[in-house]
Structure formats: structure tokens, C-alpha cells
Coordinates of C-alpha atoms in Angstrom, one line a residue:
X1 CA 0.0 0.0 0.0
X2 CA 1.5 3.2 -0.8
X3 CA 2.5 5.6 1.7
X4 CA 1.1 9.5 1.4
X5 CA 3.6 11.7 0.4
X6 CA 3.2 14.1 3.1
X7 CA 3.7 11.2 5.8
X8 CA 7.3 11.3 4.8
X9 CA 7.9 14.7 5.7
X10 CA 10.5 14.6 7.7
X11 CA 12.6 12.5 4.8
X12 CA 13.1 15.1 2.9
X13 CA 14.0 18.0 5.2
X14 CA 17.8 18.5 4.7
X15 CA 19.4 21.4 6.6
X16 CA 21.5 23.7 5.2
X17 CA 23.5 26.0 7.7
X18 CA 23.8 29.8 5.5
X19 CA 27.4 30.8 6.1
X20 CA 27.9 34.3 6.5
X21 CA 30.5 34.3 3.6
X22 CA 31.9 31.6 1.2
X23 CA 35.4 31.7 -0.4
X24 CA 35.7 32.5 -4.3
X25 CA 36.8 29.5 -6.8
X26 CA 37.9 29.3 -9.5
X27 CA 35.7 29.8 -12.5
X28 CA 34.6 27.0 -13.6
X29 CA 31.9 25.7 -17.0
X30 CA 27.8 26.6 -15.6
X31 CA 26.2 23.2 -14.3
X32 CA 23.7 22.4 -17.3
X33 CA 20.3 22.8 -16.6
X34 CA 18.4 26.2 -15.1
X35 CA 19.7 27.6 -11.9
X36 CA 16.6 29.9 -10.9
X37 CA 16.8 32.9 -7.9
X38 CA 13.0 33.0 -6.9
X39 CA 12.1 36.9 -6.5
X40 CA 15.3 38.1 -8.2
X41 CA 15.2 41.2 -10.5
X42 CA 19.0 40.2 -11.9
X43 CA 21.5 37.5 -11.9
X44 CA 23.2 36.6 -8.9
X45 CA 27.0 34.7 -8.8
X46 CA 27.0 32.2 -6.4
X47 CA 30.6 30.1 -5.7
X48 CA 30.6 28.1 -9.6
X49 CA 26.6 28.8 -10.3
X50 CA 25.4 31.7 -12.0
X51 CA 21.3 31.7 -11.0
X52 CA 18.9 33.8 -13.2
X53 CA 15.8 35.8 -12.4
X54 CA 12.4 33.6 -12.4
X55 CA 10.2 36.1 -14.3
X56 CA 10.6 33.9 -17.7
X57 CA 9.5 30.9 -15.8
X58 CA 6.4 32.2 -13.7
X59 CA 3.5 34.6 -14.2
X60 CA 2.1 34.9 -10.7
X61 CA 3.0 35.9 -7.8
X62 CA 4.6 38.7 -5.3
X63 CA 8.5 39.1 -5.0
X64 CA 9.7 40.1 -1.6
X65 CA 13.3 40.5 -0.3
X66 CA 14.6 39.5 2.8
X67 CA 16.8 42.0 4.7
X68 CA 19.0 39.6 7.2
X69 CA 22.7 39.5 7.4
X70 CA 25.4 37.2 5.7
X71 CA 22.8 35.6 4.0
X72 CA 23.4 34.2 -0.1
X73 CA 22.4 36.3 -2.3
X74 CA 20.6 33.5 -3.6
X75 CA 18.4 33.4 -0.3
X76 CA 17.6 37.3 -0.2
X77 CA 14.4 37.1 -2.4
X78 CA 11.4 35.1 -2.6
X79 CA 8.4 34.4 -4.8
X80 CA 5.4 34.1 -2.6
X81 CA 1.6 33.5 -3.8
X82 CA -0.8 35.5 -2.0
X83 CA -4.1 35.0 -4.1
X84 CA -6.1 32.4 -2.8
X85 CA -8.2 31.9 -4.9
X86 CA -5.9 30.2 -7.5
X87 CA -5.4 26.1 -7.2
X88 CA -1.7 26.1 -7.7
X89 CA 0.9 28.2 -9.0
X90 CA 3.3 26.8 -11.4
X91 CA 6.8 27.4 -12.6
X92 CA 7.5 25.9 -16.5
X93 CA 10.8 25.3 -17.2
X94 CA 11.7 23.7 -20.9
X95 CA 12.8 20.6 -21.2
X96 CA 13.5 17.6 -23.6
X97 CA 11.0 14.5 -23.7
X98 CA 12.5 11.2 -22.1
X99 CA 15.3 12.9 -20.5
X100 CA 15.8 12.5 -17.0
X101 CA 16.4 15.9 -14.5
X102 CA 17.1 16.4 -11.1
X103 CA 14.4 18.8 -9.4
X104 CA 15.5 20.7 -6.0
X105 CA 13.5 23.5 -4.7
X106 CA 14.8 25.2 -1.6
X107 CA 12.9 27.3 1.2
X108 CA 14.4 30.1 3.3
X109 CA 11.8 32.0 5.2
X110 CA 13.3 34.6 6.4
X111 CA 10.2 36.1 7.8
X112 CA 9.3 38.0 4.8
X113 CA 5.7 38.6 5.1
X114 CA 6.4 39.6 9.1
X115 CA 5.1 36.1 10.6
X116 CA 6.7 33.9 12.8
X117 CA 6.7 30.6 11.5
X118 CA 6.3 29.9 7.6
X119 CA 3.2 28.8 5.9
X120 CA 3.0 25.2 5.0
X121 CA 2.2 23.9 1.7
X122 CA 2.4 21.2 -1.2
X123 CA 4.7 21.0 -4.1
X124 CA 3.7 19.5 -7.5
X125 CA 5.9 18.7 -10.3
X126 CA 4.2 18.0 -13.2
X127 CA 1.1 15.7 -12.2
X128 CA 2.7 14.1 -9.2
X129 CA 1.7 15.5 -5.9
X130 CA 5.5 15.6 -4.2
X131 CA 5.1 16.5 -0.6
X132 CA 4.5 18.8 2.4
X133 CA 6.6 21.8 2.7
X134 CA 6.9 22.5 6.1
X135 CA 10.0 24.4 7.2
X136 CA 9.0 25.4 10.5
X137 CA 12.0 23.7 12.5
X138 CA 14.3 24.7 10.1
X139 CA 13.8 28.2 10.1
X140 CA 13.4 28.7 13.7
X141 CA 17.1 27.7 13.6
X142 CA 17.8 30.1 10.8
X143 CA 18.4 27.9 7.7
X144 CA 17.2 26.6 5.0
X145 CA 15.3 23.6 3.4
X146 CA 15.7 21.7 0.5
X147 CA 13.8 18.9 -1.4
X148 CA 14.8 16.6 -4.2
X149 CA 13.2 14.7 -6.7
X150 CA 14.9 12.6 -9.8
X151 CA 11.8 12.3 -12.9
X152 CA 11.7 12.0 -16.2
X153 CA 10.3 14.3 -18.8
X154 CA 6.8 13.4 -20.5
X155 CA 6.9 16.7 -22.5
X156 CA 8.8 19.4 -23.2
X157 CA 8.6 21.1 -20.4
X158 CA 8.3 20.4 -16.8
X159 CA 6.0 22.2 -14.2
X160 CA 7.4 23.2 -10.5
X161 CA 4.2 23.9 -8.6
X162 CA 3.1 24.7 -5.4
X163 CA -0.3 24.7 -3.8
X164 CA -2.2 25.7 -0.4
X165 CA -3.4 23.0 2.0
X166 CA -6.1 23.1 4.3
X167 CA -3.8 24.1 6.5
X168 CA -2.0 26.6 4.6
X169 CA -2.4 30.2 6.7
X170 CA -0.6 32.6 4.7
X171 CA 1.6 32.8 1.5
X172 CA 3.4 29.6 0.2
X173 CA 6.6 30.8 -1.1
X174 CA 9.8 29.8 -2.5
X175 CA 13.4 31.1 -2.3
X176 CA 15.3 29.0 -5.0
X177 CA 14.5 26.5 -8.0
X178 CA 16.7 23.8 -10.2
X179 CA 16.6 21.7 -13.2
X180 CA 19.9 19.5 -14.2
X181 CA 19.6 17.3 -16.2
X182 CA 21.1 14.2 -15.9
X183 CA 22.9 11.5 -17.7
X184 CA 20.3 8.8 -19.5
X185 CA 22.4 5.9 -17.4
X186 CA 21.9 7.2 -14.0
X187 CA 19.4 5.4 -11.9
X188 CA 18.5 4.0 -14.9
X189 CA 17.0 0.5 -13.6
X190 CA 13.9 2.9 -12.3
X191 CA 10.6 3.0 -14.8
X192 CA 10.3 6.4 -14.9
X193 CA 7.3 6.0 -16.7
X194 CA 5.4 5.0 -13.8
X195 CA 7.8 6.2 -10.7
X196 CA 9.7 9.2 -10.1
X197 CA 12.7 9.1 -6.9
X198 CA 12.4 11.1 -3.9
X199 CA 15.9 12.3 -1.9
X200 CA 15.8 10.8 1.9
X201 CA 19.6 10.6 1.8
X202 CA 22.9 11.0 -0.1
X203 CA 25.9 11.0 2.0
X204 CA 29.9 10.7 1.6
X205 CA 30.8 7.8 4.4
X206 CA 33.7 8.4 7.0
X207 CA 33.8 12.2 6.1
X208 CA 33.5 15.9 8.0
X209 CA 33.5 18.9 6.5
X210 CA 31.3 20.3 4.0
X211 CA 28.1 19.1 1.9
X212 CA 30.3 18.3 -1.5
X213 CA 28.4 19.7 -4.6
X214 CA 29.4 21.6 -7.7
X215 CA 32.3 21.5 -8.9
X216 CA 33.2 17.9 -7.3
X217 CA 30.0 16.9 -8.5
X218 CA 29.2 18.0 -12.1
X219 CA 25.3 17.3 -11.4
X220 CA 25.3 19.4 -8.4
X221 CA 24.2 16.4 -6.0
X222 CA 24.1 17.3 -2.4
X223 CA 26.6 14.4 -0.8
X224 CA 26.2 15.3 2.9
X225 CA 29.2 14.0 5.6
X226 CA 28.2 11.3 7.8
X227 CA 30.1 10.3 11.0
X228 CA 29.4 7.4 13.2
X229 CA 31.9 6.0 16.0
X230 CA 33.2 3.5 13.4
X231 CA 37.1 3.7 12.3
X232 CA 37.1 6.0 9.1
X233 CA 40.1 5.8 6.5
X234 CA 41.1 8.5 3.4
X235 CA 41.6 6.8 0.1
X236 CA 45.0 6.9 -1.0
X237 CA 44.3 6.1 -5.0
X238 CA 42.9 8.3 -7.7
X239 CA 39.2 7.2 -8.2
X240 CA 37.7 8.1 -11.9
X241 CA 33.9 8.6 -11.3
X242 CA 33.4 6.7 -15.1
X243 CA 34.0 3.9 -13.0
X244 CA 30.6 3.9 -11.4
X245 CA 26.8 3.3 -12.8
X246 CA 25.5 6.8 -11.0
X247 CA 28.5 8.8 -11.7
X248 CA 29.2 10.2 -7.5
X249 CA 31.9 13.0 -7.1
X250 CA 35.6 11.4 -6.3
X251 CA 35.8 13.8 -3.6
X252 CA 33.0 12.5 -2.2
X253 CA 34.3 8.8 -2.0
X254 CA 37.5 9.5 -0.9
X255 CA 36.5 8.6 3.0
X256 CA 35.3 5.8 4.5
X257 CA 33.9 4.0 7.2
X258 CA 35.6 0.6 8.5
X259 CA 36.9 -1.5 10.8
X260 CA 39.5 -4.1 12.1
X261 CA 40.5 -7.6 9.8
X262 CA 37.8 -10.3 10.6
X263 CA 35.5 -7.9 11.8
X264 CA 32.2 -7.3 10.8
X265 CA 31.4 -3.5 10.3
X266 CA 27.6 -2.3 11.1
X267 CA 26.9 1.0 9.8
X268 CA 23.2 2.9 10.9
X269 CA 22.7 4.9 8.2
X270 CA 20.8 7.0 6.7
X271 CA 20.3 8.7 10.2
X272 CA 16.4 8.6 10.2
X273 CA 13.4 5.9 10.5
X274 CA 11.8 5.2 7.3
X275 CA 8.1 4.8 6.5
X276 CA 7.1 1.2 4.8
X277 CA 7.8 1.7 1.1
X278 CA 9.8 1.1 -1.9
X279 CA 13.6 2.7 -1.6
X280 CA 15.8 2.4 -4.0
X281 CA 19.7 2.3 -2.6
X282 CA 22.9 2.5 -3.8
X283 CA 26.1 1.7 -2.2
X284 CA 29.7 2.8 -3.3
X285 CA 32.9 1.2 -2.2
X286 CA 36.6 1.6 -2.7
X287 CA 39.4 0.2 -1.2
X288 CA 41.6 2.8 0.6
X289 CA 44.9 1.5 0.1
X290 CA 47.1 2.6 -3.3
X291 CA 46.5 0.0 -6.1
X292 CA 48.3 -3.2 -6.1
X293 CA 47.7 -6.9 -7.1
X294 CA 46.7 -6.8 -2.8
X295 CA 45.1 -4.2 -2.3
X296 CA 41.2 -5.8 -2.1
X297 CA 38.7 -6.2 0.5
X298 CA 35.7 -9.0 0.0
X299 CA 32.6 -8.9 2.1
X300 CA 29.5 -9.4 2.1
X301 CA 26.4 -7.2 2.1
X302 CA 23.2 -6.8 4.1
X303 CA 20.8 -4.7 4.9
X304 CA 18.2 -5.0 7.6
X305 CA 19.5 -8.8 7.7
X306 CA 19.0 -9.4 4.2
X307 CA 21.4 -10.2 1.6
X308 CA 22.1 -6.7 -0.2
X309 CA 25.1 -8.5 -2.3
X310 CA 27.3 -11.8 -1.8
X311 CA 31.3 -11.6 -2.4
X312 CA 31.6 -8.1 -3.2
X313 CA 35.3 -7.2 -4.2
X314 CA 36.2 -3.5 -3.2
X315 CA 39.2 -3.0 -5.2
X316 CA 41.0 0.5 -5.6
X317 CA 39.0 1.1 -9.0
X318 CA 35.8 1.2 -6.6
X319 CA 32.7 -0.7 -7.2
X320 CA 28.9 0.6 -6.5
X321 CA 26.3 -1.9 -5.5
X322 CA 22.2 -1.0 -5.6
X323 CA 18.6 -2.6 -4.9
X324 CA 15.7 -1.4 -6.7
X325 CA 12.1 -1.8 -4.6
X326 CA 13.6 -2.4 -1.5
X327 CA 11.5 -2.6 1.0
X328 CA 12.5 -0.6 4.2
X329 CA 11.0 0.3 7.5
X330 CA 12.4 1.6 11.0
X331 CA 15.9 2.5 11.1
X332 CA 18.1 0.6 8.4
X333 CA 21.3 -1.1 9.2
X334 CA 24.4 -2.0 6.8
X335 CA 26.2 -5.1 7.9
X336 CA 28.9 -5.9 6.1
X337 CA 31.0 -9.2 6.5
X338 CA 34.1 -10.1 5.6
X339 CA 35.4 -12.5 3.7
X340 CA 37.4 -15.6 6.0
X341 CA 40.6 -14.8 3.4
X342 CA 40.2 -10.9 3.2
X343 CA 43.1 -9.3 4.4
X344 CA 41.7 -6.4 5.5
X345 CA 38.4 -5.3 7.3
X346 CA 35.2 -4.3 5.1
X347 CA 34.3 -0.5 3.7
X348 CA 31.9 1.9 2.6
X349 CA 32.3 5.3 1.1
X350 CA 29.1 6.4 0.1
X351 CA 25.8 5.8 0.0
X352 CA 22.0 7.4 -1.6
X353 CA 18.7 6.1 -0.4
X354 CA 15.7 7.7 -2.5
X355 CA 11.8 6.5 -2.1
X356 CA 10.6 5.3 -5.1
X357 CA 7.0 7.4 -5.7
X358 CA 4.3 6.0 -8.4
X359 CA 3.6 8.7 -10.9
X360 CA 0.1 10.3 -10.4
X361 CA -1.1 9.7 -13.6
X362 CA -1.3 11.4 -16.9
X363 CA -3.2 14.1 -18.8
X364 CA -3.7 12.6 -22.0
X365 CA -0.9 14.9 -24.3
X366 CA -3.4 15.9 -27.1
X367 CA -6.0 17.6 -24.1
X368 CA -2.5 19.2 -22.3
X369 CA -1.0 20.6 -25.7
X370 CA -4.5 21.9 -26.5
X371 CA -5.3 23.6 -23.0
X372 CA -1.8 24.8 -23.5
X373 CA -2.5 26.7 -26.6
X374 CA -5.8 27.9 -25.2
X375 CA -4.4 29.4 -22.3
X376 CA -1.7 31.2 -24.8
X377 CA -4.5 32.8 -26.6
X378 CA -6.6 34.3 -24.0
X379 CA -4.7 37.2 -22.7
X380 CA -5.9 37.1 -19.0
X381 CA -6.4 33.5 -18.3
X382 CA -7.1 32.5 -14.5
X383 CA -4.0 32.8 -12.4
X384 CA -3.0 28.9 -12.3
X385 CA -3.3 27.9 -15.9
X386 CA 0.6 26.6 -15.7
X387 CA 1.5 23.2 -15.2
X388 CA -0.8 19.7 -15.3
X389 CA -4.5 21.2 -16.5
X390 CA -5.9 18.2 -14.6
X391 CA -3.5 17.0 -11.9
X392 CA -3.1 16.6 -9.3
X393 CA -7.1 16.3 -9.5
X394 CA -7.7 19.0 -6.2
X395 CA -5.4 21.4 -8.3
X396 CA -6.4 21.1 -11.4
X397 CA -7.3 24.2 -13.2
X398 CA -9.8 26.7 -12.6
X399 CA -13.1 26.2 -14.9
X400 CA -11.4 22.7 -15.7
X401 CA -13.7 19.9 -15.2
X402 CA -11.4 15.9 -15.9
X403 CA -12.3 12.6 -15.9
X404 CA -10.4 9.8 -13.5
X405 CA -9.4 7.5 -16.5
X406 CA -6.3 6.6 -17.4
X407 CA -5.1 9.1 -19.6
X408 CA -6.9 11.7 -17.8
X409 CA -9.2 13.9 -20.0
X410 CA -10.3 17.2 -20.2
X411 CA -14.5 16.5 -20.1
X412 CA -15.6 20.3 -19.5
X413 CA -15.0 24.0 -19.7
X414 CA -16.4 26.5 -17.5
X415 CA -15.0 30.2 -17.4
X416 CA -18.4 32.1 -17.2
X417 CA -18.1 35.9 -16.3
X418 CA -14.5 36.0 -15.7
X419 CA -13.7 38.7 -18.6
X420 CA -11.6 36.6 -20.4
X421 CA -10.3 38.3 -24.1
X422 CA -8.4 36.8 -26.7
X423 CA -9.5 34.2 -29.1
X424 CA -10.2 30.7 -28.8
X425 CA -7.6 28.6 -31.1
X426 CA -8.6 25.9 -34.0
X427 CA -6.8 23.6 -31.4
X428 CA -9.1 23.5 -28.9
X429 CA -11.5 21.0 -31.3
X430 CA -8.5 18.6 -30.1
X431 CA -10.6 18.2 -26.6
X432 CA -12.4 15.3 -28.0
X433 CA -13.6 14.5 -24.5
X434 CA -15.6 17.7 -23.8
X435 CA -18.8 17.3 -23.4
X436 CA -19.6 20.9 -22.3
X437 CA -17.9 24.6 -22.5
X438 CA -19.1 27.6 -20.9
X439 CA -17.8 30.5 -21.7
X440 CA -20.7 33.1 -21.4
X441 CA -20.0 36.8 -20.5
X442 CA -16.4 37.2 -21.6
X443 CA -14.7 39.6 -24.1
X444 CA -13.2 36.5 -26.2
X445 CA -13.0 37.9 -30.0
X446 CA -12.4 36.4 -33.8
X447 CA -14.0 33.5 -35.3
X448 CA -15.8 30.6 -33.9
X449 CA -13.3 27.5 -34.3
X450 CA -14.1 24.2 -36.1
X451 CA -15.8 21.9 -33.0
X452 CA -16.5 19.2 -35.4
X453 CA -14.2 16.8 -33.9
X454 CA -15.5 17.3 -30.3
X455 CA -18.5 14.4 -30.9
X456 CA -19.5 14.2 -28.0
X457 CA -20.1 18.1 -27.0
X458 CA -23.9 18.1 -25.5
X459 CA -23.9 22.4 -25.0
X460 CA -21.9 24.8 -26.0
X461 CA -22.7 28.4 -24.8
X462 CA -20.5 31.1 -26.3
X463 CA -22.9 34.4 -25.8
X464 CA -22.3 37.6 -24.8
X465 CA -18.6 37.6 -26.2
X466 CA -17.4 39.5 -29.5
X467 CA -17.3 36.9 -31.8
X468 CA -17.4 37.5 -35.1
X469 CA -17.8 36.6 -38.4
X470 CA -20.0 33.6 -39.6
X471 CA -21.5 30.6 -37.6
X472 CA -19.5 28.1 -38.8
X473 CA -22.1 25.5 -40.5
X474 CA -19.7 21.8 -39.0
X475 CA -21.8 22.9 -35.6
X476 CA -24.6 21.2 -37.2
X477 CA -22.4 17.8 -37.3
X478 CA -22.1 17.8 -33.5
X479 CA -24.6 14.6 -33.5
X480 CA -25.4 15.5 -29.5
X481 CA -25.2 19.3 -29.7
X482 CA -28.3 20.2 -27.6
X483 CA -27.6 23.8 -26.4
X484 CA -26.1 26.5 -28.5
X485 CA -26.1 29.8 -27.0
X486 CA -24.4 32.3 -29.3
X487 CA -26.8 35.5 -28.6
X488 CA -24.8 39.0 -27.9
X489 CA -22.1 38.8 -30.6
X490 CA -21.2 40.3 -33.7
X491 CA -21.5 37.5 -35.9
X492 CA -23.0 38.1 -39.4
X493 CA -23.9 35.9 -42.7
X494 CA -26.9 33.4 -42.6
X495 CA -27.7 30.9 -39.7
X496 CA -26.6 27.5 -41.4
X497 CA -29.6 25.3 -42.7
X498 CA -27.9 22.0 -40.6
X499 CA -28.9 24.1 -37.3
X500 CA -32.3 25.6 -38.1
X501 CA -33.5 22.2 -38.2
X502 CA -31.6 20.4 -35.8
X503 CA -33.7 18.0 -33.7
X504 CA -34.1 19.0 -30.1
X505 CA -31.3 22.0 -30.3
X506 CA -32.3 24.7 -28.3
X507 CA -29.9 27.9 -30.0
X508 CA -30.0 31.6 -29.1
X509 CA -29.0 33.8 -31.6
X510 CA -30.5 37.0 -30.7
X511 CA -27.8 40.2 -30.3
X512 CA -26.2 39.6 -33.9
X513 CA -26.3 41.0 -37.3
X514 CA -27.5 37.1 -38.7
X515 CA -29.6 36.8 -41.5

């Protein structure tokens, strides 16, 4: 049975401590993908990453600036969303179908709308309800949040989103927003088809210090130190991440955690109990010593008593290990044992544990490309027409009625009196599962569109717009057409023959100049 995305809150809630200063480095290539400061009226530098304004990505909401000391520049602005009255509000970043990204947004309150604790609130990306924000904890200490998701793209684009809760008292916001995209081979035993990976840890073994990112890691990964009272060693020979499925940083296996010849070495990690689900782990591990026909170490692996992997050879090349749909609960515990003719004791550098999260279903692509193009021909569509039209389904978008199938379909439209202009597109005849649009009391100008694909459209009611030009005679196809309201327009020309004697069709036409 799946688990609900906001019981695993507390998974996902990564510290970061903001340092009042951090040393310049060496310029180095930009990290490909979009590095985006929320609120930002220019671009920022930040250590290697150069993050851009979000205007070109949003068109709603408030930006506010945060006026704390020795904070990043990156986490002096927000975006915050103070209407209400919208379902969600949606970044849209480009993208390229069927390649696989690495999603982090980060949250630094700040106290910028003069509260004491931060709203809370869900995130979205694309149709898949992510999780609770809640940053309370973490900003009562005076740092930030982060969250991580790895997914694939189903289009080409991908929506950030966030949305209130029940619970939500003020505005959700957001201080930071990234897309890298990633190489096709990593994590690439995951169906990302039907399951997208949530972070709930990725840590360099045996290690203090800093959280190693970009540079070290050219996907800026978060590899967080992790200390236990374990014996730890520093590698002594070069390791090439090619070496290894997921690519890691060297720098970031260049500790470990071990122990005495003949010994077996228990690791608890990661450092927090996990709900029942699917994980899917990965375990890295290099032998310390410099390269020679002696330098190995063979063990075996479990986890949570389970065999994990039998005769594993750490050599000084390095070798990574993983499980997909592992089932976890509780704490977990590594046990590694050695070998009877190893002669040294076991290892581990590094480790990533990510919950493996079914997809929450799919807008069929014809109905999302087509409310796409709708929304970029009315000028003042409703505020959270960005993202999934239909999921997830409580955020779907205003006047958007969907079915529950699988693909999910548009089956009605319903924007009356919400002085809409623009025009309506020939695409929109591409919502073959409408059975009803409502558009009365708008200002939405130009021709009527071609609806004779849309078979199984029962009313249509278009008055009291400015449309113009002729009715265009393939209404009188619609074989279940029985209410069309097209009174207090400006069309003109002669009412087509296939309507005037339409069985059971109830049409207004009154308010033109018809014939």
C-alpha cells in the first residue's frame, strides 16, 4: 500500500546551515540545466553557479526580499503566492522528452511577510503530488530547506508547482528552483514511466566537513558527511567517477567507514526511521589502500539482515552496488562481512537512499498541448493555468472539469463571467472528451473554431462575447449538440440550414447582425 507523500515529511527535510561568507573559486563551466533565484530582479554569482531571475518561468505571484545579514544572495528574495483563490501556481521550465532531471526547490523564510513561522504547503511537479513543505524547525534555527526529486520528462517542459493545504495560513513561497539534467544511465533501472525518486539521503561515508556539490559533482548532488563511531580511512588512490553506474563525485568517495581484519562493520545509516515503502539504494565502495595486485577487500552485504550482495570485491577502482524496490521500515542497518581470506576489514564510502514514488497519472498529451494553446490565446487567463491542466485532481485548473481514466481527459470547460479576451484557437476541437464549455460573459473575439471533432459536445454556450464573423455550419455535425447559446455577438452571414432544423437543439442567436 503506498504511503502519502506528506507522511514522509520529515525524509526530505535537509538542513542547510547559511554561512555568512563563502570563499571565491575558480571559475569554472555553468552546471547544465536552469539555476533559478525565486524573487530576483537580476543575476546573482554564487561560488561556480550563475542563477537567473524567475520572471521567464512564472507569471504569478509577489517578490519580496529578505533583509537579514550574511545571508546568499541566492536566499535574499522570494516568490510568494498571495491569491487564494488560484489552485496552484506553477513554474514551467523547458525541457527535452524522455530525458531525465534532477528537481531541487529550496525554502528560506526569512520572515518576509512579518510572521513567525512559515506557511505550509504542497509542491507539484508536473502531475505528481511531491510532498509537504513544512519548514518550521528549520527556520526557527535560521536555515534553509531543501527537497529533491529525480523524474523523467513526459513533454517538453516540466511544471514546479506549489499549492495551499487546508492548513496553509498565509503565502506559500519559494526562495530557489533547479533543473539539471542528468545523464540517461543514471538510476536507470527505475521505470520512470510510472515512478519518479524522492531524496531521503545521499551522504559521503567516514567524512567531516562540508556538503560536496558543484564543482566535485558536475550534477550538483548534495553528498552530505556522515560520521558514526566506526574507524574511518582516506583513500589513497585516484578514483575516476566513469567507474561507477550513477557517476558520484571522487571527492565524495574519498573517505570511509571501517573496521578491524575479521570484523564485521555495522553501519546505521541514513540517520532517520523510514516509513514502509519502496527505496531504492545504492552503495559505493573503494578500497583505501594505493592499487596493487593486494590491495582488495571482499565482504559481504546486508541490509536489515538481508542479503544486499554476496562476495563483493572492493578493489581500488571502486565498485557501486544497488537494490531497486527495496522494502525498508524503521531505522536501516548496513552489515557488512568479511570474507574468511580478506586481508583487510570491510568499507563503505558512500551511500544514496531515494523513495521510489508512483507517478500520479497522466493528462492525456493531445487535451494538455490543447489547453496549453488555449491558455496562450486568451490574454488574462485564471492565475494557475501553468503546469498539469488536470493534476493533481484537487489542483487542477480553474473552470477545468477531468475525468479519472487513465489518460486523464479534459470532459468540461467552465470560465463564465470571468472577462476573459483573446481568441479561442482551432486547437481547442483537439478536446475530444468535452462534453460541455461555458464561456458566457467574456470579451473572447475572432472566429468561432471548427468543434466538429468534439462528438461528443452536449452544449456549448459562447454568448455575450465578441465573436465575429460567420456561424460556422460543422456545428450542425455535432450529433449531441443540444444547447447553443451564441446570442450578444457580432456575428453576421446566414444561420446554417444543418442548425435551423436540428432536432431537439435549443440555439440563441438573438444580439447579432445574422440573416
Amino acid at each position: 500500500m503506498p504511503i502519502p507523500i506528506a507522511t514522509l515529511l520529515l525524509l526530505f527535510l535537509v538542513a542547510v546551515t547559511v554561512p555568512s561568507s563563502r570563499a571565491a573559486v575558480d571559475a569554472v563551466p555553468q552546471p547544465r540545466g536552469f539555476y533559478i533565484n525565486c524573487g530576483a530582479d537580476k543575476e546573482v554569482q554564487s561560488g561556480s553557479i550563475r542563477w537567473v531571475p524567475d520572471a521567464a518561468f512564472i507569471a504569478v505571484g509577489n517578490a519580496s526580499t529578505i533583509n537579514k545579514p550574511n545571508i546568499l544572495p541566492v536566499f535574499s528574495t522570494v516568490r510568494h503566492f498571495p491569491d487564494a483563490t488560484a489552485r496552484k501556481y506553477c513554474y514551467t521550465l523547458p525541457a527535452v522528452k524522455g530525458s531525465r532531471y534532477l528537481v531541487r526547490t529550496t525554502y528560506f523564510y526569512g520572515g518576509f511577510d512579518g510572521g513567525a513561522d512559515p506557511p505550509v504547503f504542497d509542491q507539484i511537479v508536473d502531475g505528481t503530488l511531491w510532498s509537504a513543505v513544512n519548514t518550521t524547525e528549520t527556520s526557527r534555527r535560521g536555515m534553509s530547506t531543501y527537497f529533491e526529486m529525480v523524474a523523467q520528462a513526459q513533454g517538453k517542459s516540466m511544471s514546479v508547482c506549489l499549492a495551499r493545504r487546508p492548513d496553509t495560513k498565509s503565502s506559500p513561497f519559494i526562495s530557489s528552483l533547479e533543473l539539471v539534467n542528468l545523464e540517461d544511465s543514471m538510476y536507470n533501472t527505475t521505470d520512470f514511466g510510472k515512478y519518479v525518486l524522492t531524496t531521503v539521503a545521499r551522504s559521503a561515508l567516514g567524512v567531516k566537513g562540508d556538503i560536496v556539490s558543484y564543482p566535485d559533482d558536475q550534477y550538483n548532488r548534495y553528498w552530505a558527511p556522515f560520521m558514526d563511531g566506526n574507524p574511518t580511512v582516506e583513500s589513497h588512490s585516484p578514483i575516476s567517477p566513469i567507474n561507477f553506474w550513477n557517476l558520484p563525485p571522487a571527492k565524495a568517495l574519498k573517505g570511509g567507514i571501517t573496521t578491524s581484519r575479521g570484523k564485521k562493520l555495522t553501519v546505521q545509516w541514513p540517520p532517520v526511521e523510514l516509513p514502509l515503502a519502496s527505496y531504492y539504494v545504492a552503495l559505493y565502495f573503494q578500497d583505501s589502500r594505493t592499487a596493487s595486485p593486494y590491495s582488495w577487500r571482499v565482504f559481504d552485504v546486508a541490509v536489515n539482515g538481508k542479503d544486499f550482495f554476496r562476495g563483493l570485491n572492493a578493489s581500488a577502482a571502486g565498485v557501486m552496488v544497488f537494490s531497486n524496490m527495496l522494502q525498508l521500515a524503521g531505522k536501516t542497518e548496513i552489515l557488512l562481512t568479511p570474507n574468511e581470506t580478506s586481508p583487510v576489514g570491510p568499507l563503505i564510502n558512500a551511500g544514496e537512499i531515494y523513495q521510489i514514488v508512483p507517478v500520479g497519472g497522466r493528462t492525456a498529451t493531445k487535451d494538455v498541448v490543447a489547453m496549453e494553446e488555449l491558455a496562450r490565446s486568451l490574454k488574462n487567463p485564471p492565475p494557475d493555468w501553468a503546469g498539469d491542466p488536470c493534476l493533481p485532481p484537487q489542483n487542477s485548473w480553474t473552470g477545468v472539469n477531468c475525468s479519472g481514466d487513465s489518460p486523464v481527459r479534459v470532459l468540461s470547460l467552465d470560465l463564465r463571467n470571468r472577462t476573459l479576451s483573446g481568441s479561442l484557437p482551432d486547437s481547442i476541437g483537439n478536446l475530444t472528451g468535452v462534453q460541455t464549455i461555458f464561456l458566457s460573459g467574456n470579451k473572447i473575439s475572432g472566429p468561432i473554431p471548427d468543434f466538429s471533432s468534439m462528438q461528443i459536445l452536449t452544449a456549448l454556450h459562447l454568448d455575450g462575447n465578441q465573436f465575429s464573423g460567420t456561424i460556422n455550419p460543422s456545428l450542425g455535425n455535432l450529433t449531441n449538440l443540444k444547447e447553443l447559446y451564441l446570442n450578444n455577438n457580432n456575428l453576421t452571414g446566414p444561420i446554417p440550414e444543418s442548425l435551423k432544423t436540428k432536432p431537439g437543439l435549443i440555439m440563441r442567436t438573438e444580439g447579432n447582425k445574422l440573416l
